[in-house]
Short mmCIF file of C-alpha atoms in Angstrom, two decimals:
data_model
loop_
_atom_site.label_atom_id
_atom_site.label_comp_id
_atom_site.label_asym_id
_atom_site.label_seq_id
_atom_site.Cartn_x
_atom_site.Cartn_y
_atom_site.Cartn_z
CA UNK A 1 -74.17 -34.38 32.08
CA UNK A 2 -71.33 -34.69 29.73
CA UNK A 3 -68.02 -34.09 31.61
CA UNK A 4 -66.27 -33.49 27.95
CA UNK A 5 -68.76 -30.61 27.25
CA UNK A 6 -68.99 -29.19 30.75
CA UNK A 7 -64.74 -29.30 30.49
CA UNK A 8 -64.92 -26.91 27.28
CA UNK A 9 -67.32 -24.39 28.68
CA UNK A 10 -65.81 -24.13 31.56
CA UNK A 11 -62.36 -23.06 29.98
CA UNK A 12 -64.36 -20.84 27.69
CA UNK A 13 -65.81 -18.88 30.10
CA UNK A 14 -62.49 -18.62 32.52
CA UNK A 15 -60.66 -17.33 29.37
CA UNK A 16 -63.41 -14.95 28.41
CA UNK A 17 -63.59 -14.07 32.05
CA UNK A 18 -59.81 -13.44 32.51
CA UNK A 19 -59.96 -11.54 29.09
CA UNK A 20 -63.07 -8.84 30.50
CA UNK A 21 -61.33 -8.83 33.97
CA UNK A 22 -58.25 -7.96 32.69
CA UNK A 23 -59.74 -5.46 29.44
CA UNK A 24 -62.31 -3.82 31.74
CA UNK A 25 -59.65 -3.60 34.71
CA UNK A 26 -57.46 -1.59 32.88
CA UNK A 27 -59.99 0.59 30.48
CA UNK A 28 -61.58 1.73 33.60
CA UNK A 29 -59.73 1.40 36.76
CA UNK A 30 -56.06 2.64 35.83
CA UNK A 31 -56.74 5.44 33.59
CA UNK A 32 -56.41 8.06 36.54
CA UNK A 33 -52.96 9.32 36.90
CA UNK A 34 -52.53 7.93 40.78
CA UNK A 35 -52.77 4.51 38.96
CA UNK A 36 -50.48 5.51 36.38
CA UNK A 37 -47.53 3.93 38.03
CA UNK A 38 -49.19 0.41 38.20
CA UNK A 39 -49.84 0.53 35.15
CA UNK A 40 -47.02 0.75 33.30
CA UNK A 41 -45.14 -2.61 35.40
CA UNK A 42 -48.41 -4.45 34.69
CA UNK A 43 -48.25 -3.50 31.05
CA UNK A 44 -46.29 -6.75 29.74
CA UNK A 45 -48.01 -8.96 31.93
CA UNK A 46 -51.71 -7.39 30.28
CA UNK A 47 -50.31 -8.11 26.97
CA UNK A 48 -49.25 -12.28 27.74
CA UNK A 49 -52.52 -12.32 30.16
CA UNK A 50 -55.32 -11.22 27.13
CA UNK A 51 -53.30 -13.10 24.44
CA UNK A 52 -53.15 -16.43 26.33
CA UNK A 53 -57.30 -15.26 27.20
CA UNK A 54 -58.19 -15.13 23.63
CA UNK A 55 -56.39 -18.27 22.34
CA UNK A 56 -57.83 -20.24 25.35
CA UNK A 57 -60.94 -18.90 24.21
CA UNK A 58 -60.73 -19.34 20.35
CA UNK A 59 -59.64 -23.04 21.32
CA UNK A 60 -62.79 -23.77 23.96
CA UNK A 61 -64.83 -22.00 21.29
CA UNK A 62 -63.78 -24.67 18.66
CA UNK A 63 -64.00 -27.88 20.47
CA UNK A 64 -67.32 -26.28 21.13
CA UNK A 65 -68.78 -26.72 17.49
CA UNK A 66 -66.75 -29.92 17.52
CA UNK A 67 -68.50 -31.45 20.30
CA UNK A 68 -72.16 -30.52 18.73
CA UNK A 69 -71.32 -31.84 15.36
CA UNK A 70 -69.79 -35.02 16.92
CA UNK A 71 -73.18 -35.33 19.24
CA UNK A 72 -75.80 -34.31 16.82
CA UNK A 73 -73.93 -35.21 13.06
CA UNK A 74 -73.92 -31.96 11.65
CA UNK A 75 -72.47 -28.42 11.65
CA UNK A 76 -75.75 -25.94 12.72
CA UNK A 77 -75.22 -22.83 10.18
CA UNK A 78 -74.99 -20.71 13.58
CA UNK A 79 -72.55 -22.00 15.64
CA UNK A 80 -70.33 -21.93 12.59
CA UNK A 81 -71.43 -18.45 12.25
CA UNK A 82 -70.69 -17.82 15.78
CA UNK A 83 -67.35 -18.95 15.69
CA UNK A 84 -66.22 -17.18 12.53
CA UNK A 85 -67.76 -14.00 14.16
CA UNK A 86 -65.50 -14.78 17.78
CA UNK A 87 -62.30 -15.13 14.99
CA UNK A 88 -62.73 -11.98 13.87
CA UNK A 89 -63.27 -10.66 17.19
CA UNK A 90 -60.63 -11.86 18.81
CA UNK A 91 -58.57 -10.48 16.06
CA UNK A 92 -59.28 -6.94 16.73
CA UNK A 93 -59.30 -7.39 20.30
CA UNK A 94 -55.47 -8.81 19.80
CA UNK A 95 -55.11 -5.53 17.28
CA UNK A 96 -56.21 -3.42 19.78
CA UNK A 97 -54.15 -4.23 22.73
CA UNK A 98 -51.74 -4.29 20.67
CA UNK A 99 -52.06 -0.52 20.29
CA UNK A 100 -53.02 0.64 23.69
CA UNK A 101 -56.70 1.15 22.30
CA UNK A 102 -58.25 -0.18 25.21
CA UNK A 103 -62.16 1.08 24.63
CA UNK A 104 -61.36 -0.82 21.36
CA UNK A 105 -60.78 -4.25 22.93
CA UNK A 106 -62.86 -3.85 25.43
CA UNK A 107 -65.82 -3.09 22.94
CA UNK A 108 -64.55 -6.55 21.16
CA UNK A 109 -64.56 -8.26 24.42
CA UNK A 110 -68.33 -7.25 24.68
CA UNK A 111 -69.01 -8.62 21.45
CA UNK A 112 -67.30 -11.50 22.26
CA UNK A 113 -69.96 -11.90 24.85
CA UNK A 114 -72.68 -10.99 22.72
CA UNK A 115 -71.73 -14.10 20.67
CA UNK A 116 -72.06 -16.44 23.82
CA UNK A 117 -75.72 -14.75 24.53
CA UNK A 118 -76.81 -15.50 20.92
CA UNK A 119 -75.68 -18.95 20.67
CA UNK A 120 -76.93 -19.69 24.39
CA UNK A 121 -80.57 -21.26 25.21
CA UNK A 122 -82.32 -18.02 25.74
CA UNK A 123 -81.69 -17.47 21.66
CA UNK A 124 -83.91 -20.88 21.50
CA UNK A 125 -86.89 -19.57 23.58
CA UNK A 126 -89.70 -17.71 21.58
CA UNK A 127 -89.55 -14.35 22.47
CA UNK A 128 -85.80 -14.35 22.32
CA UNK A 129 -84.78 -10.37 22.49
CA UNK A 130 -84.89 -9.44 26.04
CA UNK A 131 -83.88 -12.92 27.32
CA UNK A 132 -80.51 -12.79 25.64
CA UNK A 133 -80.25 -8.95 26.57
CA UNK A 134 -80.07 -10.33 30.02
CA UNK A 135 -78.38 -12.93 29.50
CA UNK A 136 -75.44 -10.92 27.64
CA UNK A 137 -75.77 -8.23 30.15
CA UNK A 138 -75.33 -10.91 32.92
CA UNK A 139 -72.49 -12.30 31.28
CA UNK A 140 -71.01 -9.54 30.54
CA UNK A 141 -71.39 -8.09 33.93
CA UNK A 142 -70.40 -11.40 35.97
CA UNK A 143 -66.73 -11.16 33.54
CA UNK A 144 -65.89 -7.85 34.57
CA UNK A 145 -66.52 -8.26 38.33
CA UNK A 146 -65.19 -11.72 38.53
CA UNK A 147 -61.98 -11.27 36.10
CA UNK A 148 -61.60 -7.84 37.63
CA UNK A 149 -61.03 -9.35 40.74
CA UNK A 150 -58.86 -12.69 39.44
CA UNK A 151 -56.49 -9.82 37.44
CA UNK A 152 -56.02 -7.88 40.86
CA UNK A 153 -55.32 -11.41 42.60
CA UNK A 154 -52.87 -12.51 39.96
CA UNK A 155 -50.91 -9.29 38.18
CA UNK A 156 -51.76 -6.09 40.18
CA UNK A 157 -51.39 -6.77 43.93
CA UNK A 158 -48.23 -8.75 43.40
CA UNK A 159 -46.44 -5.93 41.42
CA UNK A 160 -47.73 -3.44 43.59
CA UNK A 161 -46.11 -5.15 46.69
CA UNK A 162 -42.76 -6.17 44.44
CA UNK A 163 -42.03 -2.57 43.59
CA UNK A 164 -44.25 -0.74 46.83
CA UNK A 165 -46.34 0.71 44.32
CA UNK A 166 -49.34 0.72 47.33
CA UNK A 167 -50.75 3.83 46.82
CA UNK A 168 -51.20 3.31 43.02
CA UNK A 169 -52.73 -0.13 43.83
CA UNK A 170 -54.98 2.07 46.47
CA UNK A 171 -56.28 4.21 43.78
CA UNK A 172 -56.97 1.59 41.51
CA UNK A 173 -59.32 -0.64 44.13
CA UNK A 174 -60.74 3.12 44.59
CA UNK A 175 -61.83 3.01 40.99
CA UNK A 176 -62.62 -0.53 40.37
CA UNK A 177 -64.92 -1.05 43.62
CA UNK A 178 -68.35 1.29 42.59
CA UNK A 179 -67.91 -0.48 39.15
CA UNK A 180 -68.02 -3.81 40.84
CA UNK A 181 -70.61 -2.72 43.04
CA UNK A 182 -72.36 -1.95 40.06
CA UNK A 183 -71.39 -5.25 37.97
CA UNK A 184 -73.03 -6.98 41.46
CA UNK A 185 -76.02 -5.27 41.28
CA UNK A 186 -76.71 -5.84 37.25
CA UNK A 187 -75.83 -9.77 37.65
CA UNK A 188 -78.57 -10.61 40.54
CA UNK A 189 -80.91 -8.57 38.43
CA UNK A 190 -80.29 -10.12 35.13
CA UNK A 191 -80.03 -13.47 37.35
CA UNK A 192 -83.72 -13.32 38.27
CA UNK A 193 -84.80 -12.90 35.15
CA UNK A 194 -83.25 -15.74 33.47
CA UNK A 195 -83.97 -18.38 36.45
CA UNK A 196 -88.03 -16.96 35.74
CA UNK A 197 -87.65 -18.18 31.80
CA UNK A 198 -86.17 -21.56 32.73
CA UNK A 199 -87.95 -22.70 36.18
CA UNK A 200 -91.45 -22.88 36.68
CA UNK A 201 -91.18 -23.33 40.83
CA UNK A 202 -89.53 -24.50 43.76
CA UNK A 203 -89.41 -28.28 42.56
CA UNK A 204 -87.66 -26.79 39.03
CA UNK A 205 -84.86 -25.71 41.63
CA UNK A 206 -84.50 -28.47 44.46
CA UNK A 207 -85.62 -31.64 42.72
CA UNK A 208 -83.41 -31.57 38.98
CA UNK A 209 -80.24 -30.89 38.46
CA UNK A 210 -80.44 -27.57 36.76
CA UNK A 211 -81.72 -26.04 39.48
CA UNK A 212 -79.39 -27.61 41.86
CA UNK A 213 -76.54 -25.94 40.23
CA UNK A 214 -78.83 -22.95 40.21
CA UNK A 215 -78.83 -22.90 43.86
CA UNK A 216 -74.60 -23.66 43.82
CA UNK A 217 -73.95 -20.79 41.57
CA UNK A 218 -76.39 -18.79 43.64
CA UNK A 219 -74.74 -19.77 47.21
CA UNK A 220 -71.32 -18.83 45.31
CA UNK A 221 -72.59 -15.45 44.62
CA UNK A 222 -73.76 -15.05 48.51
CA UNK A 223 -70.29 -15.39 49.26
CA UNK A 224 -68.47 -13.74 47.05
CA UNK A 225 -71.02 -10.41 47.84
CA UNK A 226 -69.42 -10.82 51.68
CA UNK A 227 -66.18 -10.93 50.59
CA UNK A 228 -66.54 -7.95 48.34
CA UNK A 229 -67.48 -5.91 51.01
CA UNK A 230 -65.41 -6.53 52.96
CA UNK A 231 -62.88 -5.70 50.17
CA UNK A 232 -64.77 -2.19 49.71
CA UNK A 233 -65.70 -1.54 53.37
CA UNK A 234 -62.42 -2.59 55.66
CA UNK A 235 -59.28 -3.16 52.60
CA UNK A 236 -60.19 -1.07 50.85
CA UNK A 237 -60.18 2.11 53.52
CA UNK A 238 -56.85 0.28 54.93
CA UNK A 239 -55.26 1.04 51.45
CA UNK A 240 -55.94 4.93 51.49
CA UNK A 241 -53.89 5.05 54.12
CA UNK A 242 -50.68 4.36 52.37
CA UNK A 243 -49.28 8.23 52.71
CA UNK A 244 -49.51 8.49 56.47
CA UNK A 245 -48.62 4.25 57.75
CA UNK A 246 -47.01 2.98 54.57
CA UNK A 247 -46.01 -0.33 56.59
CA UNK A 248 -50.18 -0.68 57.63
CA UNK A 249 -51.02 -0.49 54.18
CA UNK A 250 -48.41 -3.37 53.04
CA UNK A 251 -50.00 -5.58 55.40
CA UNK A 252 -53.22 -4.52 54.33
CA UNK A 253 -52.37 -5.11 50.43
CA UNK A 254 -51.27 -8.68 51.41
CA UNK A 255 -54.20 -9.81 53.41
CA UNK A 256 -55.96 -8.38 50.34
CA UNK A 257 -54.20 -10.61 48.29
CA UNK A 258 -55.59 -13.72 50.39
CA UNK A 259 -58.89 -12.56 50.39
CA UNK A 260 -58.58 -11.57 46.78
CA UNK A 261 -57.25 -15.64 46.20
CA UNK A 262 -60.32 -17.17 47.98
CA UNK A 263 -62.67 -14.53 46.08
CA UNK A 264 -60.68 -15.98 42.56
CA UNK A 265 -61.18 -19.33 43.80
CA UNK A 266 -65.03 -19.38 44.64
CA UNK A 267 -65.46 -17.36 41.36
CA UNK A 268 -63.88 -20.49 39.48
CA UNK A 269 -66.64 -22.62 41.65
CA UNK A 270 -69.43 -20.02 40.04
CA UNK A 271 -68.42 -20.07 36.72
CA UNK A 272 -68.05 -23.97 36.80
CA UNK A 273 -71.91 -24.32 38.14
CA UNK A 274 -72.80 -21.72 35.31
CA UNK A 275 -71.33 -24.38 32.58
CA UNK A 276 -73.05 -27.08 34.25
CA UNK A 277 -76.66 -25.34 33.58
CA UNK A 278 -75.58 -25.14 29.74
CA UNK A 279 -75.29 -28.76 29.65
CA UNK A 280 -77.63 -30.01 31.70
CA UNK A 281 -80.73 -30.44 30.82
CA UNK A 282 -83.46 -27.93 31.22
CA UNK A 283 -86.33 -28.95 33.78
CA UNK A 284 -89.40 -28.86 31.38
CA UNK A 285 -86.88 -31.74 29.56
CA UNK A 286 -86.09 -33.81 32.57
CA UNK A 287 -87.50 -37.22 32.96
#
């Protein structure tokens, strides 16, 4: 595997991660008017958080095309292409948070996905439509659960316990959780079908390395399912509490916030195994 190549994706997809968390987190968990509160001290924080996102990205995106025209001699006509398209996206993502249009950039954000799926292996296969469908849909899905949760870690629990803003924090894990529930569901689905286009058995996934850090990313996702319930079944309820034993709910907010760390952490450990099947070699290819 090449570590230089594995490096770059890796930052790509924590950027573009970080960017959905955050774009999806706030487009559709702190729109209700409980949340309102927490919203407006996280709003500077959104604004630095997607802006650092999307030049992380642009960067990863171009050392990307760098690295295949240093490997294979050339510039391929799509992942030029590609990259002028994620310019222009990340453009009128940076327009639209700009001006509070958050479907806007979250649509963009999409797109910027869309790009990934299209320039990713399951463009290469045959029949190419429904494979990148899942795999954008997987993608896609996996940012807004796994950035969702890295933007509550980072920005939202910390400024809800600086200013005691737990009730607003409350209402927006009220919000977020069915969505990530949802996100959950959509990436073990989309999961499946992907592993079925690249491994042919149970040797594809124990004996080469692709499947190996099949079964890593997989084990990852295990445990980041427990911990999400237990965010959603035993937090979660802890939280809605807030009116009648404010002081239970502080200490619920900041064992949420450890939880919430190790949940950010083992996400990073997902999304680095994801890279690593980009790079490494497909089974049918390995010696």
């Amino acid at each position: 595997m090449n570590g230089a190549e594995w490096t770059i994706r890796v930052l790509g997809l924590v950027a573009l991660t970080l960017l959905t968390g955050a774009l999806g987190f706030d487009a559709l968990a702190m729109r209700g008017r409980n949340a309102a509160a927490l919203r407006v001290q996280a709003a500077q924080v959104h604004l630095a958080l997607t802006r650092v996102a999307l030049g992380l990205f642009v960067l990863a995106s171009g050392l990307e095309v760098v690295a295949q025209w240093t490997r294979s001699g050339e510039l391929a006509a799509r992942a030029v292409s590609l990259y002028v398209a994620r310019l222009a996206l990340a453009w009128v993502i940076a327009f639209a948070v700009a001006r509070s249009k958050p479907a806007l950039a979250l649509s963009g954000a999409a797109l910027l996905m869309l790009t990934r799926s299209l320039g990713s292996r399951s463009a290469e296969l045959p029949e190419w439509a429904l494979p990148v469908a899942a795999d954008w849909l997987h993608l896609t899905a996996a940012a807004f659960w796994l950035g969702g949760v890295a933007y509550l870690a980072l920005v939202l629990v910390p400024l809800a316990l600086r200013h005691r803003l737990i009730g607003a924090l409350g209402a927006a894990v009220e919000r977020f959780s069915p969505l990530a529930v949802a996100a959950v569901a959509m990436v073990g689905l989309t999961g499946l079908m992907q592993s079925a286009n690249f491994l042919s058995g149970y040797e594809d996934l124990t004996g080469t390395a692709y499947g190996q850090a099949l079964l890593a990313k997989s084990g990852g996702f295990v445990v980041l399912i427990m911990l999400g319930a237990f965010h959603q079944f035993v937090i979660g309820p802890r939280l809605r509490l807030w009116r009648a034993r404010a002081a239970q709910a502080e200490d619920a907010a900041r064992r949420f916030r450890i939880s919430l760390a190790i949940e950010a952490f083992l996400g990073l450990g997902v999304l680095s195994a994801a890279a690593a099947m980009t790079v490494l070699p497909l089974p049918a290819a390995t010696p």
